[in-house]
PDB file of C-alpha atoms in Angstrom:
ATOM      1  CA  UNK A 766     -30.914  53.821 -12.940  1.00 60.00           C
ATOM      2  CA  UNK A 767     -30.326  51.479 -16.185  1.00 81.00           C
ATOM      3  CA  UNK A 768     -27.620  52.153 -18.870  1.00 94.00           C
ATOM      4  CA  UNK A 769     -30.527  50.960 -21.367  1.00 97.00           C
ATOM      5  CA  UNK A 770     -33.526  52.517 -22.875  1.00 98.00           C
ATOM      6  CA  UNK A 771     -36.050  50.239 -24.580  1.00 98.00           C
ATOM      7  CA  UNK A 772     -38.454  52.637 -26.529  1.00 98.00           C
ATOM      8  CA  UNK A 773     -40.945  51.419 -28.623  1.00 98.00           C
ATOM      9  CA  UNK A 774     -44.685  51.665 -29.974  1.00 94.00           C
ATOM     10  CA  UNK A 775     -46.992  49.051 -30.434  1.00 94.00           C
ATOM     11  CA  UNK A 776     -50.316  48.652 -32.047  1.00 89.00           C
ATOM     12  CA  UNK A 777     -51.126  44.926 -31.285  1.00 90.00           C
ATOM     13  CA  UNK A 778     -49.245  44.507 -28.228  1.00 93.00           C
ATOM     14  CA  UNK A 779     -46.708  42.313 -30.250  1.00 95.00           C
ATOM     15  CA  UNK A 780     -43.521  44.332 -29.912  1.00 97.00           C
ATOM     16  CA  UNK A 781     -44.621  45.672 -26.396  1.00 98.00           C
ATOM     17  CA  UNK A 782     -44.613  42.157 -25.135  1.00 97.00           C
ATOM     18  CA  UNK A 783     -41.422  41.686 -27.328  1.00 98.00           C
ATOM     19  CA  UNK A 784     -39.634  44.571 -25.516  1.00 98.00           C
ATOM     20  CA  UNK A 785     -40.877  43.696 -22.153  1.00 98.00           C
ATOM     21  CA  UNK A 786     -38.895  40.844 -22.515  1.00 98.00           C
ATOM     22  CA  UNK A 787     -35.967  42.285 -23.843  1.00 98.00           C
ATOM     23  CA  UNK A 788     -36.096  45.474 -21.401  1.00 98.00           C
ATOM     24  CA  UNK A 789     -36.117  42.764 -18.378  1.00 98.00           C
ATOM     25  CA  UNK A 790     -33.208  41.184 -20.002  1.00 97.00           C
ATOM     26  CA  UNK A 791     -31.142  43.768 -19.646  1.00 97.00           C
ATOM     27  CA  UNK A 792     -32.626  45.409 -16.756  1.00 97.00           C
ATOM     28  CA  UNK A 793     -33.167  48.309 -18.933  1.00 98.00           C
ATOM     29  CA  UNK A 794     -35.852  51.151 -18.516  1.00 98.00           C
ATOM     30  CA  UNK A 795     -39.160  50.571 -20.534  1.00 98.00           C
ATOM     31  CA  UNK A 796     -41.356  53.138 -22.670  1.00 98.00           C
ATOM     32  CA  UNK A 797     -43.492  53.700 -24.997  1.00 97.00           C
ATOM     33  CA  UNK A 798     -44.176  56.044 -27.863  1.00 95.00           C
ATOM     34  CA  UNK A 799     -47.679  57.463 -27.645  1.00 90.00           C
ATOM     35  CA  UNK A 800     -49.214  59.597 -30.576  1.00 86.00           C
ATOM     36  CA  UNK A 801     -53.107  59.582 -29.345  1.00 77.00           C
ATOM     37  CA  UNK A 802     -54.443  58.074 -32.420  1.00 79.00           C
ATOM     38  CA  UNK A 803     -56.808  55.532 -32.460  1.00 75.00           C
ATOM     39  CA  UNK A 804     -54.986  52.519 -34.461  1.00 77.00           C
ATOM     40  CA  UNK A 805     -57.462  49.834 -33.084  1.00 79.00           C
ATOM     41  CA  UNK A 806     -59.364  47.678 -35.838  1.00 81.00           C
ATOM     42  CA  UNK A 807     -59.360  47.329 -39.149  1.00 79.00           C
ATOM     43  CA  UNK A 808     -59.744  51.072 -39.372  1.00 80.00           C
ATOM     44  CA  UNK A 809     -56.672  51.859 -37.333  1.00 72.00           C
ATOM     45  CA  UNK A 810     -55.209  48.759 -39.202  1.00 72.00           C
ATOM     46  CA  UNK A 811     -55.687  50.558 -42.512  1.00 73.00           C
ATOM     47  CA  UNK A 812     -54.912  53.467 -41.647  1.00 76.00           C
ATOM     48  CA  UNK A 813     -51.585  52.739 -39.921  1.00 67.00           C
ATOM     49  CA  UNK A 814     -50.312  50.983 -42.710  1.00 73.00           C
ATOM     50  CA  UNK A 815     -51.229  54.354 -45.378  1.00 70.00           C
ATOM     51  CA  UNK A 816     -49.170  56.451 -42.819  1.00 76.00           C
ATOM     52  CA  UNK A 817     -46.014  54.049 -43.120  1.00 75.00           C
ATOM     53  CA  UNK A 818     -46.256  53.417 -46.806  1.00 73.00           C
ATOM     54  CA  UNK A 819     -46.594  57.764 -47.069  1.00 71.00           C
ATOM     55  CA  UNK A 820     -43.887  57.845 -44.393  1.00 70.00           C
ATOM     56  CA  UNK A 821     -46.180  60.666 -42.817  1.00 70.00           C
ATOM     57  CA  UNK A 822     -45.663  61.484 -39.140  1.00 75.00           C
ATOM     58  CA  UNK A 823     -48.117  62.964 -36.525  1.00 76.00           C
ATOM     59  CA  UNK A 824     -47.433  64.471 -33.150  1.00 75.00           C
ATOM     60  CA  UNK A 825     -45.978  61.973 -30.149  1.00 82.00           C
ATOM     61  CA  UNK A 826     -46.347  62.587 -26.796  1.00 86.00           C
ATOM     62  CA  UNK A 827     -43.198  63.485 -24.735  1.00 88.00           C
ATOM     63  CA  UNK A 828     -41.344  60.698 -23.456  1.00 91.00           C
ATOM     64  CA  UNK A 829     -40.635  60.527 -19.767  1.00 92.00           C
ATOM     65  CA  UNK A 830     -37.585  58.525 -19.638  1.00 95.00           C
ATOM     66  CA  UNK A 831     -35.223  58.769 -16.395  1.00 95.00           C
ATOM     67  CA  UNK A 832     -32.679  60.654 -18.303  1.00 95.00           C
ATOM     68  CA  UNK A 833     -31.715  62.561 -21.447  1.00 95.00           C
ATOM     69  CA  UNK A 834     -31.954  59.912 -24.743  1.00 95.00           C
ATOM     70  CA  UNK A 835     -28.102  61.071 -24.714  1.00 95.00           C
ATOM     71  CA  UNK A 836     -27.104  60.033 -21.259  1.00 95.00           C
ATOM     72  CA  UNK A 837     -28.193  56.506 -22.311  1.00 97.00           C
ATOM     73  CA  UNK A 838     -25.249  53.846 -23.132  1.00 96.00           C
ATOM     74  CA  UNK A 839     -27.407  52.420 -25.627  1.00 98.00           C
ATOM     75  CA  UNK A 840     -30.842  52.944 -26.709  1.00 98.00           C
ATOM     76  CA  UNK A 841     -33.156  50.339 -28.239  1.00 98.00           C
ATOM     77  CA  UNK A 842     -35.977  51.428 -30.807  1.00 98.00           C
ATOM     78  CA  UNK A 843     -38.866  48.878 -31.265  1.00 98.00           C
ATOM     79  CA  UNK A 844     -41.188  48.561 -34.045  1.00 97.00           C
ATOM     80  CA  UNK A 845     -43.700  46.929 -35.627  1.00 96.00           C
ATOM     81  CA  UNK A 846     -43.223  46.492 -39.331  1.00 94.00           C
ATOM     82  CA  UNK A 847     -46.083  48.608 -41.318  1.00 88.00           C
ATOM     83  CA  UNK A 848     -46.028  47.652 -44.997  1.00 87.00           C
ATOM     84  CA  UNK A 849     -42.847  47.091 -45.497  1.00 90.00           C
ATOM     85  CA  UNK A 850     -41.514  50.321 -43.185  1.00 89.00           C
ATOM     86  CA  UNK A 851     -41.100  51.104 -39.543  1.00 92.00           C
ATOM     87  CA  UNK A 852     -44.042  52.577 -38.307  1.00 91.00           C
ATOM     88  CA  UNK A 853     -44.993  56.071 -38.160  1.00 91.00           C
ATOM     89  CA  UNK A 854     -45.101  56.714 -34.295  1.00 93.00           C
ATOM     90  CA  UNK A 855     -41.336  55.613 -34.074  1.00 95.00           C
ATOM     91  CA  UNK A 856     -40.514  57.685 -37.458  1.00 92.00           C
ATOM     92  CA  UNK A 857     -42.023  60.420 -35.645  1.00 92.00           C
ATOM     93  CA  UNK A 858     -39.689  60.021 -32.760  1.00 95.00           C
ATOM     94  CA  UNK A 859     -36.101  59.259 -34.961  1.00 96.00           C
ATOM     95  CA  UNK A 860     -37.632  62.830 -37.364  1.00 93.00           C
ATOM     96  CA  UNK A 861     -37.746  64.958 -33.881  1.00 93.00           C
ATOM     97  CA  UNK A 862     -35.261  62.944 -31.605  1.00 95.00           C
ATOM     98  CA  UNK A 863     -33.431  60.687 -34.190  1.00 95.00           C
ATOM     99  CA  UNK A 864     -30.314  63.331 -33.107  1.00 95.00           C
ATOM    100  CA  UNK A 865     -29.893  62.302 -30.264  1.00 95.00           C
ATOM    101  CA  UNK A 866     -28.662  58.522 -30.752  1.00 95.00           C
ATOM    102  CA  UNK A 867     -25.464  57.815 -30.913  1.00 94.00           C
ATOM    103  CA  UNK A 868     -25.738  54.473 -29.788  1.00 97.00           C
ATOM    104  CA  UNK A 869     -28.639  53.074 -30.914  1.00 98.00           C
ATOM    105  CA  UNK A 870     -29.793  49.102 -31.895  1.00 98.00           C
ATOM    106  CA  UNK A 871     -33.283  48.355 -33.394  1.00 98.00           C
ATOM    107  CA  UNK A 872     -35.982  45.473 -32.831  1.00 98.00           C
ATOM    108  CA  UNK A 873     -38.569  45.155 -35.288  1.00 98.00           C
ATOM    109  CA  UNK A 874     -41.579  42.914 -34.922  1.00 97.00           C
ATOM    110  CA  UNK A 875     -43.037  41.245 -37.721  1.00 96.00           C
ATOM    111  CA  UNK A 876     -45.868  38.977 -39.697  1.00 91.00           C
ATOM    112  CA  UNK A 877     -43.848  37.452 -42.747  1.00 91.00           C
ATOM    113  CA  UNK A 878     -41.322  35.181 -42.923  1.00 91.00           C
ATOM    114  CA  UNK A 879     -39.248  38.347 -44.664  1.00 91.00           C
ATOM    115  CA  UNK A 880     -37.153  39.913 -42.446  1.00 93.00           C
ATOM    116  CA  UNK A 881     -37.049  43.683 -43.621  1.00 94.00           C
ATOM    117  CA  UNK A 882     -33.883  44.586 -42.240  1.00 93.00           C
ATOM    118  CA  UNK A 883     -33.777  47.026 -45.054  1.00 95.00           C
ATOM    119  CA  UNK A 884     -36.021  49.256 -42.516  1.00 96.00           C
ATOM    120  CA  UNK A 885     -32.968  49.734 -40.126  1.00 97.00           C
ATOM    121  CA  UNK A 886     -31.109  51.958 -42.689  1.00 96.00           C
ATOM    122  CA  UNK A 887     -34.403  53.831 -43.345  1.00 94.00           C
ATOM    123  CA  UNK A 888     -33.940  54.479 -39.785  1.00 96.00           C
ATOM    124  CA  UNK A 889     -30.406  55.434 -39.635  1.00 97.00           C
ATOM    125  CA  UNK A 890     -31.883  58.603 -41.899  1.00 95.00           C
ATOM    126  CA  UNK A 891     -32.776  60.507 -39.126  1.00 95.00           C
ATOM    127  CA  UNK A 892     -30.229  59.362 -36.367  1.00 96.00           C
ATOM    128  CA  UNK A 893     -26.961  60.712 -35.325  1.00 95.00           C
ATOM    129  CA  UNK A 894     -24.744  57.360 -36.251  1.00 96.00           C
ATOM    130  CA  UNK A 895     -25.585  53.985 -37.827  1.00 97.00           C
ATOM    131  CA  UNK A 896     -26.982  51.403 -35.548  1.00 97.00           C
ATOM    132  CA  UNK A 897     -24.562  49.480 -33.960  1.00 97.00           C
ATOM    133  CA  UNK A 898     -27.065  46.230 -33.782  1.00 97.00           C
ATOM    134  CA  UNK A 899     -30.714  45.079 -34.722  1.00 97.00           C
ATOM    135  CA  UNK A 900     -32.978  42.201 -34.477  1.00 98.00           C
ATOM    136  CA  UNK A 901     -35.984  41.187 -36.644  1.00 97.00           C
ATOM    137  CA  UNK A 902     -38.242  38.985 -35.115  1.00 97.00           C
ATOM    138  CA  UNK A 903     -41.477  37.311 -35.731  1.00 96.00           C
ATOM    139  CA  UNK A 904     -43.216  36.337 -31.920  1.00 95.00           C
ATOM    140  CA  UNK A 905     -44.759  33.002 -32.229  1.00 91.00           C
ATOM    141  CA  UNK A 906     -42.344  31.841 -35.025  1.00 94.00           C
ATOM    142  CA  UNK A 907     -40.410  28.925 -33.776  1.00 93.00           C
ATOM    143  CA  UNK A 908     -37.152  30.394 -33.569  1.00 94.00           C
ATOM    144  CA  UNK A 909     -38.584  33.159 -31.959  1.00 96.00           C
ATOM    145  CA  UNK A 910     -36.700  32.371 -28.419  1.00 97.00           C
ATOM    146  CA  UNK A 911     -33.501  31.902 -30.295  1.00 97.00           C
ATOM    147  CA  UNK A 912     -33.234  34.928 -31.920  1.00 97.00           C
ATOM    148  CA  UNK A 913     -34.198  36.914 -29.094  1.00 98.00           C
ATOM    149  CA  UNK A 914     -32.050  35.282 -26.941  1.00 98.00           C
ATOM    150  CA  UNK A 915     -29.115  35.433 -29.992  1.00 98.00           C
ATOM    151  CA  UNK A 916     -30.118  39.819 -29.601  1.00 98.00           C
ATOM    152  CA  UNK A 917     -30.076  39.974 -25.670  1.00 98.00           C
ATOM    153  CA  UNK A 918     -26.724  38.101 -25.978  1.00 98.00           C
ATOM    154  CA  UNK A 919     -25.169  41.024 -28.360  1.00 97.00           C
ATOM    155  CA  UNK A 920     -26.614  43.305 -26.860  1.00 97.00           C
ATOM    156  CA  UNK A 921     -24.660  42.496 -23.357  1.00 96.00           C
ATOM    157  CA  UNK A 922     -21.455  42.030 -24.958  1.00 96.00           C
ATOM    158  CA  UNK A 923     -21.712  45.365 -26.674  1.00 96.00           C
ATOM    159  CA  UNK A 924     -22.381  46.604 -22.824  1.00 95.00           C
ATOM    160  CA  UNK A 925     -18.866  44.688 -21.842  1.00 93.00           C
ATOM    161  CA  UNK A 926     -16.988  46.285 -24.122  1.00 86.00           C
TER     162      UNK A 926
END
């Protein structure tokens, strides 16, 4: 059983790949944040983005994770960036869960070359403490690998401490 949650949602498959990556990393325990919409196409596209820019929430679907979000050592909270916010499946979670990390580090996926890492203190709203660590990266950017890597790295020597 892992010391590490990954959590995260993902539209486009971007930060789910992104995670994946990270989660086997660490040998941490993968899962996603389902809310039953329908976000594919430019309709889901659109609509996505009004939700995040409204910070509006809708119902997730529970998470079945191997143990209580507290019991983790550290959990990780990927998202996608939706105009200019994190997006409203993982708002949903930190508004109803958010509580329950103490020790919590974020990864957000993104388009621009801007890194938003404003979005991690719109996070820490709804969270028990600050994050202790967070990541913004843009898969398929050049320095993609790097900064992963750079995260993973941190990440473990948090773990050591």
């Amino acid at each position: 059983m892992s010391d590490v949650l990954c959590i995260y949602y993902s539209r486009s498959g971007r930060t789910k790949k992104v995670m994946t990556e990270i989660a086997q990393a660490l040998d941490a325990e993968l899962v996603a944040i389902r809310d039953g919409q329908d976000r594919s196409g430019w309709k889901g596209y659109l609509r996505s983005g009004m939700e995040a820019m409204g910070r509006a929430t809708r119902p997730i679907r529970p998470l079945n994770t191997e143990k209580t979000l507290e019991e983790y050592r550290l959990v990780l909270v990927g998202t996608p960036v939706w105009a200019g916010r994190c997006s409203s499946p993982v708002r949903a979670l930190l508004k109803r869960r958010g509580l329950e990390l103490s020790r919590v580090g974020y990864v957000l996926t993104r388009d621009m070359e801007r890194k938003y890492e404003e979005i991690y203190e719109q996070m820490d709203l709804y969270t028990a403490k600050e994050h202790l660590l967070g990541v913004s990266l843009r898969p398929g950017d050049v320095g993609y690998p790097f900064w992963r890597d750079e995260f993973i790295q941190k990440v473990q020597q948090l773990l050591n401490r």
